[in-house]
Coordinates of C-alpha atoms in Angstrom, one line a residue:
M1 CA 75.6 143.4 112.8
T2 CA 76.9 145.1 115.9
V3 CA 75.2 145.2 119.3
L4 CA 76.5 147.9 121.7
P5 CA 77.3 146.9 125.3
D6 CA 75.2 148.2 128.1
D7 CA 77.6 151.0 128.9
G8 CA 77.2 152.4 125.4
L9 CA 80.9 152.0 124.5
S10 CA 81.3 152.1 120.8
L11 CA 84.7 151.3 119.2
A12 CA 83.6 153.3 116.2
A13 CA 82.7 156.4 118.2
E14 CA 85.5 158.5 116.9
F15 CA 84.6 157.9 113.2
P16 CA 81.8 159.8 111.5
F17 CA 78.7 157.9 110.5
A18 CA 78.8 156.9 106.9
T19 CA 75.7 156.4 104.7
H20 CA 75.1 154.1 101.7
E21 CA 74.7 157.2 99.5
Q22 CA 78.1 158.5 100.5
W23 CA 79.7 155.2 99.6
Q24 CA 77.9 155.3 96.2
R25 CA 79.3 158.8 95.5
L26 CA 82.8 157.6 96.2
V27 CA 82.2 154.7 93.8
E28 CA 81.0 157.2 91.2
G29 CA 84.3 159.1 91.5
V30 CA 86.4 156.0 91.0
L31 CA 84.3 154.9 88.0
R32 CA 84.5 158.4 86.5
K33 CA 88.3 158.1 86.4
S34 CA 87.9 155.0 84.3
G35 CA 85.6 156.7 81.8
K36 CA 82.2 155.5 83.2
E37 CA 79.7 158.2 83.9
V38 CA 77.2 156.5 86.2
S39 CA 75.5 157.5 89.4
G40 CA 73.5 156.1 92.3
S41 CA 72.5 152.4 92.0
A42 CA 73.9 152.3 88.5
A43 CA 77.3 152.8 89.9
E44 CA 76.8 149.9 92.3
D45 CA 75.6 147.8 89.4
A46 CA 78.7 148.5 87.4
L47 CA 80.7 146.7 90.2
S48 CA 78.3 143.8 90.4
T49 CA 79.2 140.3 89.1
T50 CA 76.7 138.2 87.2
L51 CA 76.6 134.5 88.2
E52 CA 74.7 131.6 86.8
D53 CA 71.0 131.2 87.3
G54 CA 70.5 135.0 86.9
L55 CA 72.1 135.7 90.3
R56 CA 74.2 138.8 90.9
T57 CA 76.7 139.5 93.6
R58 CA 76.9 143.2 94.6
P59 CA 80.0 145.0 95.9
L60 CA 78.3 146.0 99.2
Y61 CA 75.6 144.4 101.4
T62 CA 73.9 146.2 104.2
A63 CA 71.0 145.7 106.6
R64 CA 68.6 146.7 103.9
D65 CA 69.7 143.6 102.0
D66 CA 68.6 141.3 104.8
A67 CA 66.8 138.2 103.6
P68 CA 63.7 136.5 105.0
D69 CA 64.1 135.2 108.6
P70 CA 66.3 132.0 108.4
G71 CA 64.9 130.8 111.7
L72 CA 67.0 129.2 114.5
P73 CA 69.5 126.3 114.1
G74 CA 67.7 123.0 114.3
F75 CA 64.3 124.5 113.6
A76 CA 62.3 124.9 110.4
P77 CA 63.1 126.0 107.7
Y78 CA 66.6 124.7 108.9
V79 CA 68.5 127.3 106.9
R80 CA 70.8 127.6 109.9
G81 CA 71.4 123.9 110.3
S82 CA 69.6 120.6 110.8
R83 CA 70.5 120.4 114.5
P84 CA 70.4 123.0 117.2
E85 CA 74.0 122.3 118.2
G86 CA 75.2 122.3 114.6
N87 CA 78.4 120.3 114.1
T88 CA 79.8 121.3 117.5
A89 CA 79.5 117.8 118.9
G90 CA 82.8 116.7 117.2
G91 CA 82.4 118.0 113.7
W92 CA 80.8 116.6 110.6
D93 CA 81.0 113.0 109.6
V94 CA 84.2 112.4 107.7
R95 CA 83.1 110.0 105.0
Q96 CA 85.8 108.3 102.9
R97 CA 85.0 106.9 99.5
H98 CA 86.3 103.6 98.2
T99 CA 85.9 102.4 94.6
A100 CA 88.4 99.5 94.8
R101 CA 89.0 96.9 97.5
T102 CA 92.5 97.6 98.8
E103 CA 93.8 95.5 101.7
H104 CA 92.8 97.1 105.0
A105 CA 92.2 100.5 103.3
A106 CA 88.8 101.0 104.9
L107 CA 90.2 100.2 108.3
A108 CA 93.1 102.5 107.8
D109 CA 90.8 105.4 107.0
L110 CA 88.7 104.8 110.1
E111 CA 91.8 104.5 112.3
N112 CA 93.2 107.8 111.0
G113 CA 90.3 110.3 111.1
G114 CA 87.5 108.9 109.0
T115 CA 84.2 108.3 110.7
S116 CA 82.2 106.5 108.0
L117 CA 82.7 104.6 104.7
W118 CA 81.2 105.2 101.3
L119 CA 81.7 102.0 99.2
V120 CA 81.2 101.9 95.5
L121 CA 80.3 98.4 94.3
G122 CA 79.3 96.8 91.0
E123 CA 79.6 99.1 88.0
G124 CA 82.3 101.6 88.7
G125 CA 83.5 99.8 91.9
F126 CA 84.6 96.5 93.3
P127 CA 82.5 93.3 93.2
V128 CA 79.7 92.9 95.7
A129 CA 81.2 89.5 96.6
E130 CA 84.2 91.3 98.0
L131 CA 82.2 93.5 100.5
G132 CA 83.0 91.3 103.5
R133 CA 86.8 91.4 102.8
A134 CA 86.6 95.2 102.3
L135 CA 85.1 95.6 105.7
E136 CA 87.4 93.1 107.4
G137 CA 88.4 94.3 110.8
V138 CA 85.8 97.2 110.8
Y139 CA 83.6 97.6 113.9
L140 CA 80.3 97.8 112.1
D141 CA 78.4 99.0 115.2
L142 CA 80.7 102.0 115.3
A143 CA 81.3 103.0 111.7
P144 CA 78.3 103.8 109.4
V145 CA 78.5 102.3 105.9
V146 CA 77.0 104.0 102.8
L147 CA 76.6 101.9 99.7
D148 CA 76.7 103.0 96.1
A149 CA 75.9 100.0 93.9
G150 CA 73.7 101.2 91.1
R151 CA 71.7 98.4 89.6
D152 CA 73.3 96.0 92.1
T153 CA 71.8 97.9 95.1
E154 CA 69.5 95.1 96.2
Q155 CA 72.3 92.5 96.1
A156 CA 74.7 94.8 97.9
A157 CA 72.2 95.7 100.6
E158 CA 71.4 92.0 101.3
A159 CA 75.2 91.3 101.6
L160 CA 75.7 94.2 104.0
L161 CA 72.7 93.3 106.2
R162 CA 73.8 89.7 106.2
L163 CA 77.3 90.9 107.4
Y164 CA 75.7 92.9 110.2
A165 CA 73.8 89.7 111.3
D166 CA 76.9 87.5 111.1
K167 CA 78.9 89.9 113.3
G168 CA 76.1 90.2 115.8
V169 CA 75.4 93.9 115.3
A170 CA 72.1 94.9 116.9
D171 CA 69.5 96.3 114.6
T172 CA 69.4 99.5 116.5
A173 CA 73.2 99.9 116.1
V174 CA 73.1 99.6 112.3
R175 CA 73.7 103.0 110.7
G176 CA 74.3 104.3 107.2
N177 CA 72.6 104.2 103.9
L178 CA 71.9 101.4 101.4
G179 CA 72.3 103.9 98.6
G180 CA 69.3 103.1 96.4
D181 CA 68.9 105.8 93.8
P182 CA 67.1 104.5 90.7
L183 CA 66.6 108.0 89.2
G184 CA 70.2 108.9 89.8
Y185 CA 71.2 105.6 88.0
E186 CA 68.9 106.5 85.1
A187 CA 70.6 109.9 84.9
R188 CA 74.0 108.3 84.8
T189 CA 73.2 105.5 82.3
G190 CA 69.9 106.2 80.6
T191 CA 68.5 102.9 81.9
A192 CA 65.3 103.0 84.0
L193 CA 65.0 100.7 87.0
D194 CA 62.0 99.2 88.7
F195 CA 61.3 101.0 92.0
A196 CA 59.7 98.1 93.8
P197 CA 63.0 96.6 95.2
Y198 CA 63.9 100.0 96.6
A199 CA 60.5 100.5 98.2
A200 CA 60.9 97.1 99.8
L201 CA 64.3 98.0 101.2
A202 CA 62.9 101.3 102.5
A203 CA 60.0 99.5 104.3
R204 CA 62.5 97.0 105.8
C205 CA 64.7 99.8 107.1
A206 CA 61.8 101.8 108.5
E207 CA 60.5 98.7 110.4
R208 CA 63.7 97.1 111.6
Y209 CA 66.7 99.5 111.3
P210 CA 66.0 102.9 112.8
G211 CA 69.5 104.3 112.0
L212 CA 69.6 103.0 108.4
R213 CA 68.3 104.8 105.4
A214 CA 67.5 103.1 102.1
L215 CA 67.7 105.9 99.5
T216 CA 70.1 108.5 98.4
V217 CA 69.1 111.5 96.4
D218 CA 72.3 112.1 94.5
A219 CA 72.6 115.5 92.8
L220 CA 76.1 114.8 91.5
P221 CA 75.0 113.5 88.1
Y222 CA 73.4 116.9 87.4
H223 CA 76.5 118.8 88.7
E224 CA 78.8 116.6 86.8
A225 CA 76.8 117.2 83.6
G226 CA 77.5 120.9 83.8
G227 CA 74.5 122.0 85.8
S228 CA 74.3 125.2 87.8
A229 CA 73.7 125.3 91.5
A230 CA 70.0 126.1 91.0
Q231 CA 69.7 123.2 88.5
E232 CA 71.4 120.8 90.9
L233 CA 69.1 121.8 93.7
G234 CA 66.0 121.8 91.6
A235 CA 66.7 118.3 90.2
S236 CA 67.5 116.9 93.6
L237 CA 64.2 118.4 94.9
A238 CA 62.3 116.8 92.0
T239 CA 64.0 113.5 92.7
G240 CA 63.2 113.6 96.4
V241 CA 59.5 114.4 95.7
A242 CA 59.3 111.5 93.2
Y243 CA 60.7 109.1 95.9
L244 CA 58.2 110.4 98.4
R245 CA 55.4 109.7 96.0
D246 CA 56.7 106.2 95.2
L247 CA 57.3 105.3 98.8
T248 CA 53.9 106.4 100.1
E249 CA 52.2 104.5 97.2
A250 CA 54.2 101.5 98.4
G251 CA 52.6 101.8 101.8
L252 CA 55.0 103.8 103.9
S253 CA 53.7 106.7 105.9
I254 CA 55.0 110.2 104.8
E255 CA 57.1 110.3 108.0
Q256 CA 58.7 107.0 107.2
A257 CA 59.2 107.9 103.5
A258 CA 60.9 111.2 104.4
G259 CA 63.1 109.4 106.9
Q260 CA 64.5 107.1 104.3
L261 CA 66.2 109.9 102.2
E262 CA 69.7 111.4 102.3
F263 CA 70.7 114.1 99.9
R264 CA 74.1 114.3 98.2
Y265 CA 75.5 117.6 96.8
A266 CA 78.7 118.9 95.3
A267 CA 80.9 121.3 97.2
T268 CA 83.0 123.5 95.0
A269 CA 85.8 126.0 95.5
D270 CA 83.3 128.8 95.0
Q271 CA 82.9 128.8 98.8
F272 CA 80.1 131.3 99.2
L273 CA 77.9 129.7 96.5
T274 CA 78.5 126.3 98.2
V275 CA 77.5 127.7 101.6
A276 CA 74.4 129.2 100.1
K277 CA 73.5 126.0 98.2
L278 CA 73.5 123.8 101.3
R279 CA 71.5 126.3 103.3
A280 CA 69.1 126.8 100.4
A281 CA 68.7 123.0 100.0
R282 CA 67.5 122.6 103.6
R283 CA 65.1 125.5 103.2
L284 CA 63.6 124.1 100.0
W285 CA 63.2 120.6 101.4
A286 CA 61.6 122.0 104.6
R287 CA 59.0 123.6 102.4
V288 CA 58.3 120.3 100.6
A289 CA 58.1 118.5 104.0
E290 CA 55.8 121.1 105.3
V291 CA 53.4 120.7 102.4
C292 CA 53.5 116.9 102.6
G293 CA 53.1 117.0 106.4
A294 CA 56.4 115.4 107.1
P295 CA 58.4 117.7 109.4
G296 CA 62.1 117.1 109.6
A297 CA 65.4 118.4 108.4
Q298 CA 67.2 117.3 105.2
V299 CA 70.2 115.0 105.8
Q300 CA 73.1 116.2 103.7
H301 CA 76.2 114.6 102.3
A302 CA 78.6 117.0 100.6
V303 CA 81.2 115.8 98.2
T304 CA 84.1 117.9 96.8
S305 CA 83.3 118.5 93.2
P306 CA 84.8 116.2 90.6
V307 CA 84.2 118.8 87.9
M308 CA 86.7 121.2 89.5
M309 CA 89.5 118.6 89.8
S310 CA 92.4 119.1 87.3
R311 CA 94.6 116.4 85.8
R312 CA 97.5 118.7 85.2
D313 CA 99.2 120.1 88.3
P314 CA 96.9 117.9 90.4
W315 CA 98.6 119.2 93.6
V316 CA 96.5 122.3 93.3
N317 CA 93.4 120.1 93.9
M318 CA 94.4 120.0 97.5
L319 CA 93.7 123.7 97.7
R320 CA 90.5 123.4 95.9
T321 CA 89.2 120.6 98.1
T322 CA 90.2 122.5 101.2
V323 CA 88.1 125.5 100.2
A324 CA 85.3 123.2 99.2
T325 CA 85.4 121.3 102.5
L326 CA 85.4 124.6 104.5
A327 CA 82.4 125.7 102.5
A328 CA 80.6 122.4 103.2
G329 CA 81.3 122.6 106.9
V330 CA 80.2 126.3 107.1
G331 CA 77.1 125.4 105.0
G332 CA 76.1 122.8 107.6
A333 CA 76.6 119.5 105.8
D334 CA 76.1 116.4 108.0
S335 CA 78.7 114.4 106.2
V336 CA 81.6 115.5 104.0
T337 CA 83.7 113.4 101.5
V338 CA 86.9 114.9 100.3
L339 CA 88.0 113.4 97.0
P340 CA 91.8 112.8 96.9
F341 CA 93.8 115.2 94.9
D342 CA 94.6 112.5 92.3
H343 CA 91.0 111.5 91.9
A344 CA 90.9 112.5 88.2
L345 CA 94.0 110.4 87.5
G346 CA 92.9 107.0 88.7
L347 CA 93.0 105.1 92.0
P348 CA 94.4 107.4 94.8
D349 CA 97.5 106.3 96.7
A350 CA 97.9 106.2 100.4
F351 CA 99.3 109.7 100.6
A352 CA 96.4 111.2 98.7
R353 CA 93.9 109.4 100.9
R354 CA 95.7 110.6 104.0
I355 CA 95.6 114.2 102.8
A356 CA 91.9 113.9 102.0
R357 CA 91.2 112.6 105.5
N358 CA 93.3 115.3 107.1
T359 CA 91.6 118.1 105.3
S360 CA 88.5 117.7 107.4
T361 CA 90.5 116.9 110.5
I362 CA 92.5 120.2 110.3
L363 CA 89.4 122.2 109.7
I364 CA 87.6 120.6 112.6
E365 CA 90.4 120.1 115.1
E366 CA 92.9 122.9 114.3
S367 CA 90.8 125.6 112.7
H368 CA 87.9 125.0 115.1
L369 CA 85.4 125.4 112.4
A370 CA 82.9 123.0 114.1
R371 CA 82.9 125.1 117.3
V372 CA 80.6 127.7 115.8
I373 CA 77.0 127.0 115.0
D374 CA 76.1 128.3 111.5
P375 CA 79.3 130.4 111.0
A376 CA 77.8 132.2 108.0
G377 CA 74.6 133.2 109.8
G378 CA 74.0 136.9 109.9
S379 CA 76.1 137.7 106.9
W380 CA 73.9 139.9 104.7
Y381 CA 75.7 138.6 101.6
V382 CA 75.2 134.9 102.5
E383 CA 71.6 135.3 103.7
R384 CA 70.7 137.2 100.5
L385 CA 72.5 134.8 98.2
T386 CA 70.8 131.9 100.0
D387 CA 67.4 133.4 99.4
E388 CA 68.0 134.3 95.8
L389 CA 69.5 130.8 95.0
A390 CA 66.5 129.2 96.8
Q391 CA 64.1 131.2 94.6
A392 CA 65.9 130.2 91.4
A393 CA 66.1 126.5 92.4
W394 CA 62.4 126.5 93.3
E395 CA 61.5 127.8 89.9
F396 CA 63.6 125.1 88.2
F397 CA 62.0 122.5 90.4
R398 CA 58.5 123.8 89.5
S399 CA 59.4 123.6 85.8
I400 CA 60.4 120.0 86.1
E401 CA 57.1 119.2 88.0
R402 CA 55.1 121.0 85.2
D403 CA 56.8 118.7 82.7
G404 CA 55.8 115.6 84.5
G405 CA 58.4 115.2 87.2
Q406 CA 62.0 114.1 87.3
S407 CA 61.7 110.8 85.4
A408 CA 59.8 112.5 82.6
A409 CA 62.4 115.3 82.4
L410 CA 65.2 112.7 82.1
R411 CA 63.4 110.5 79.5
S412 CA 62.3 113.5 77.3
G413 CA 65.8 114.9 77.1
R414 CA 64.6 118.2 78.6
L415 CA 67.0 118.0 81.5
R416 CA 70.0 117.1 79.3
T417 CA 69.3 120.1 77.2
D418 CA 69.0 122.5 80.1
L419 CA 72.3 121.3 81.6
A420 CA 74.0 121.4 78.3
T421 CA 73.0 125.0 77.7
T422 CA 74.4 126.0 81.1
W423 CA 77.6 124.1 80.5
A424 CA 78.0 125.7 77.0
E425 CA 77.8 129.2 78.6
R426 CA 80.3 128.2 81.3
S427 CA 82.6 126.7 78.7
K428 CA 82.8 130.1 77.0
K429 CA 84.1 131.6 80.2
L430 CA 86.6 128.8 80.6
A431 CA 87.8 129.2 77.0
R432 CA 88.2 133.0 77.6
R433 CA 89.9 132.4 81.0
R434 CA 87.2 134.5 82.7
E435 CA 87.0 131.5 85.0
P436 CA 90.7 130.6 85.4
I437 CA 92.0 127.2 86.3
T438 CA 95.3 127.5 88.2
G439 CA 97.9 125.2 86.8
V440 CA 95.9 124.6 83.6
S441 CA 94.7 127.8 81.9
E442 CA 96.7 130.0 84.2
F443 CA 100.4 129.4 85.3
P444 CA 100.8 126.0 83.6
L445 CA 104.1 124.2 84.1
L446 CA 105.0 122.3 80.9
A447 CA 108.0 120.7 82.6
E448 CA 106.0 119.1 85.4
K449 CA 106.5 115.4 85.9
P450 CA 103.2 113.5 85.3
V451 CA 101.5 111.9 88.3
E452 CA 100.9 108.3 87.5
R453 CA 98.1 106.2 89.1
E454 CA 96.5 102.8 88.5
P455 CA 93.4 103.1 86.4
A456 CA 90.2 103.3 88.4
P457 CA 87.1 101.3 87.5
E458 CA 85.1 102.8 84.7
P459 CA 82.0 104.5 86.2
P460 CA 78.5 103.8 84.7
S461 CA 77.8 105.8 81.5
G462 CA 75.3 106.2 78.7
G463 CA 73.1 108.9 80.3
L464 CA 74.1 112.4 81.1
P465 CA 77.7 113.4 80.2
R466 CA 80.4 113.9 82.8
V467 CA 82.3 117.2 82.2
R468 CA 85.4 118.7 83.7
R469 CA 86.6 122.3 83.7
D470 CA 89.9 121.3 82.3
E471 CA 88.7 119.2 79.4
A472 CA 89.3 121.6 76.5
Y473 CA 92.8 122.4 77.8
E474 CA 93.5 118.8 78.5
E475 CA 92.8 117.9 74.9
L476 CA 95.3 120.6 73.8
R477 CA 98.0 119.4 76.2
A478 CA 97.5 115.8 75.1
R479 CA 98.2 116.9 71.5
S480 CA 101.4 118.6 72.7
D481 CA 102.4 115.5 74.7
A482 CA 101.9 113.3 71.6
H483 CA 104.1 115.7 69.6
L484 CA 106.8 115.6 72.2
A485 CA 106.7 111.8 72.2
A486 CA 106.9 111.6 68.4
T487 CA 109.5 114.4 67.8
G488 CA 111.4 114.8 71.1
A489 CA 110.3 118.5 71.4
R490 CA 107.2 120.4 72.1
P491 CA 105.7 122.9 69.6
R492 CA 107.3 126.3 70.2
I493 CA 106.5 129.9 69.7
F494 CA 109.0 132.8 69.8
L495 CA 108.3 135.8 72.0
A496 CA 109.7 138.8 70.3
T497 CA 110.2 141.3 73.1
L498 CA 110.6 145.0 72.1
G499 CA 112.0 147.8 74.2
S500 CA 112.9 147.7 77.9
A501 CA 111.8 145.1 80.4
A502 CA 109.3 147.5 81.9
E503 CA 107.7 147.8 78.5
Y504 CA 107.4 144.1 77.5
T505 CA 107.4 142.0 80.8
A506 CA 103.6 142.2 81.5
R507 CA 102.6 141.1 78.0
A508 CA 105.4 138.6 77.6
T509 CA 104.3 136.9 80.8
F510 CA 100.7 137.0 79.6
A511 CA 101.7 135.4 76.2
A512 CA 103.9 132.8 77.8
N513 CA 101.0 131.7 80.2
L514 CA 98.5 131.7 77.3
F515 CA 100.5 129.5 74.9
Q516 CA 101.8 127.1 77.7
A517 CA 98.1 126.4 78.5
G518 CA 98.0 124.7 75.1
G519 CA 101.3 122.9 75.5
I520 CA 103.2 125.4 73.3
E521 CA 106.6 126.2 74.7
P522 CA 107.5 129.9 74.7
V523 CA 111.1 130.8 73.6
T524 CA 112.6 134.2 74.5
E525 CA 116.4 133.6 74.2
G526 CA 118.3 134.2 71.0
G527 CA 116.8 135.0 67.7
F528 CA 113.9 133.6 65.8
E529 CA 116.0 131.4 63.5
A530 CA 117.6 129.5 66.5
S531 CA 114.3 129.1 68.4
G532 CA 113.0 126.1 66.5
A533 CA 109.6 128.0 66.3
T534 CA 107.4 128.6 63.2
E535 CA 105.4 131.4 64.7
A536 CA 106.1 134.5 66.8
V537 CA 104.3 136.9 69.1
L538 CA 105.3 140.5 69.6
C539 CA 105.3 141.7 73.2
S540 CA 105.7 145.3 74.3
S541 CA 103.8 148.5 75.0
D542 CA 101.2 150.2 72.7
A543 CA 103.6 153.1 72.2
R544 CA 106.4 150.7 71.1
Y545 CA 104.0 148.9 68.8
A546 CA 103.2 152.1 67.0
E547 CA 106.9 152.6 66.3
Q548 CA 108.1 149.1 65.6
A549 CA 105.3 146.5 65.2
E550 CA 105.2 146.6 61.4
Q551 CA 108.9 146.6 60.9
T552 CA 109.5 143.8 63.4
A553 CA 106.7 141.7 61.9
E554 CA 108.4 142.0 58.5
S555 CA 111.7 140.9 60.0
L556 CA 110.2 137.9 61.6
R557 CA 108.5 136.9 58.3
A558 CA 111.8 137.2 56.5
A559 CA 113.4 134.9 59.1
G560 CA 110.7 132.3 58.4
A561 CA 107.8 133.1 60.7
R562 CA 104.6 131.8 59.2
H563 CA 102.2 133.6 61.6
V564 CA 102.8 136.7 63.7
F565 CA 100.7 137.5 66.8
L566 CA 100.7 140.7 68.8
A567 CA 100.0 140.6 72.5
G568 CA 97.4 143.4 72.9
R569 CA 94.8 145.0 70.8
G570 CA 95.1 147.3 67.8
D571 CA 95.4 147.5 64.1
H572 CA 98.9 147.1 62.9
A573 CA 100.2 146.2 59.4
G574 CA 101.9 142.8 59.1
I575 CA 100.1 141.3 62.2
D576 CA 98.1 138.2 61.5
S577 CA 96.1 138.0 64.8
Y578 CA 96.0 139.4 68.3
V579 CA 96.0 137.8 71.8
F580 CA 94.6 139.7 74.7
A581 CA 92.9 139.2 78.1
G582 CA 89.4 137.8 77.3
C583 CA 90.3 136.4 73.9
D584 CA 89.1 132.8 73.1
A585 CA 92.2 131.0 74.3
I586 CA 90.9 127.6 73.2
D587 CA 90.3 128.8 69.6
V588 CA 93.7 130.6 69.5
L589 CA 95.6 127.6 70.8
S590 CA 93.8 125.0 68.8
S591 CA 94.2 126.8 65.5
T592 CA 97.9 127.4 66.4
L593 CA 98.5 123.7 66.9
D594 CA 96.7 123.0 63.7
R595 CA 99.0 125.3 61.8
M596 CA 102.1 123.8 63.5
G597 CA 101.0 120.4 62.3
V598 CA 100.4 119.1 65.8
S599 CA 97.6 116.5 65.3

């Protein structure tokens, strides 16, 4: 949105005024060249992209797409941020996660850019008894501590509060979160926990520790089970409402109950959706608080998505987490945890932890991201996406409430079914490479040296599944690795290139990428007999296929090829199957490995 200065100077004065209708006519012309006869809004729809939750992103947003008033930063409905100053007072809280007690690791994080600690104890972490040693040397009155101890929350909380007392930290200086999340634990494990100890911790915090919260509403279990952004928001909202009910029944006022909650969300490399998700989350919780009579903004902790992290070519994860961190900062998260690039491989090393810390530091200190309040505010696209996502999430939340609330949705299996349905649809896109994974489904490097890490503690399981984008491709690559270990060579496929380089290069590159995604080594040099392959793929232009495909396929069979692919579409004699953009890569690669005897 442009505001002209008082003198009327307009930098666009020499350009003619353009209307939305004129733009649509230009779009119609472009689509007509591609064989699509559409006009008006239909032309715009043809360039739109369908997202999960029934959302659609359009190619152009204008003032007429403006969403409901998001308010001002620091004021209800808090779409533009929970504080009037945003993160300008030094940036967001850089929260480092620890699942194992490494000597002075926590202190090293705090001395080198971290501002708070997230400690995983008990199941999936280190023993509660080692909490004191893990925090050795840490100034607890300066660094907030967030616990994540599952069924051991009460024991861990007592150990932490005792540590505060032993170190002489004043009650008013205690900050952080005790991490109680019984519904989150149930989602992870399928085991229900009594809420009474959590209510007691919340009452204790409300009465004695004004800077300490007792409960975390963790939406990561729903994200990691394959849920969409709206499902993640809706489930977190239902969990938060359930905790408000339980806390007020335990004797806390609604203001005290609301003040005991911190919300945790996943930040992904889909930057605009992440920005919209965090903004929508604050708006939705503001509506709940308004109805309950508990004014106040949602406190948010964003974590870079474990689902998007790849095990192959893990260095690319640095780029993914950078985009996700940027989105979390722009979206207004109060705290951000950047998972190290080797998170999916085991315990991160010192280098990975340093890169994770510095990701936030660079965005805050060098990119000056925190110097702007609500950087996405005023973008018609972001405002509209925020509104549409909030509407979708509210409907999902209402459906959970109609079914009896979050605990009922977990115990009936309804939530598991909803999340599985969403993940099944997304898996189809991943299989067809409509959602590419760089270094895995696109541009894989078979010769890369594996990154080795010590095993991390096994996280709690038994409830909702944990999925990863790379899981189907990882299974194929594991089969190839086993074959390499057993035979000394990877399974191979011969690329039979026809004609000139201009004719075959595009499709040969496509075929090489496709088969390498399944751990199958493409061979282009020499003839088929010397390649060590049992299958081949023809790569060239459609015109060349019409002339030579059948004859070449016959020659390949005579040389011993048991299966002949063609890169492209068509109907050619002698061709067993076709590979093309949008084909089911997982099915193609799995069946190919089966035929090659790669178990």
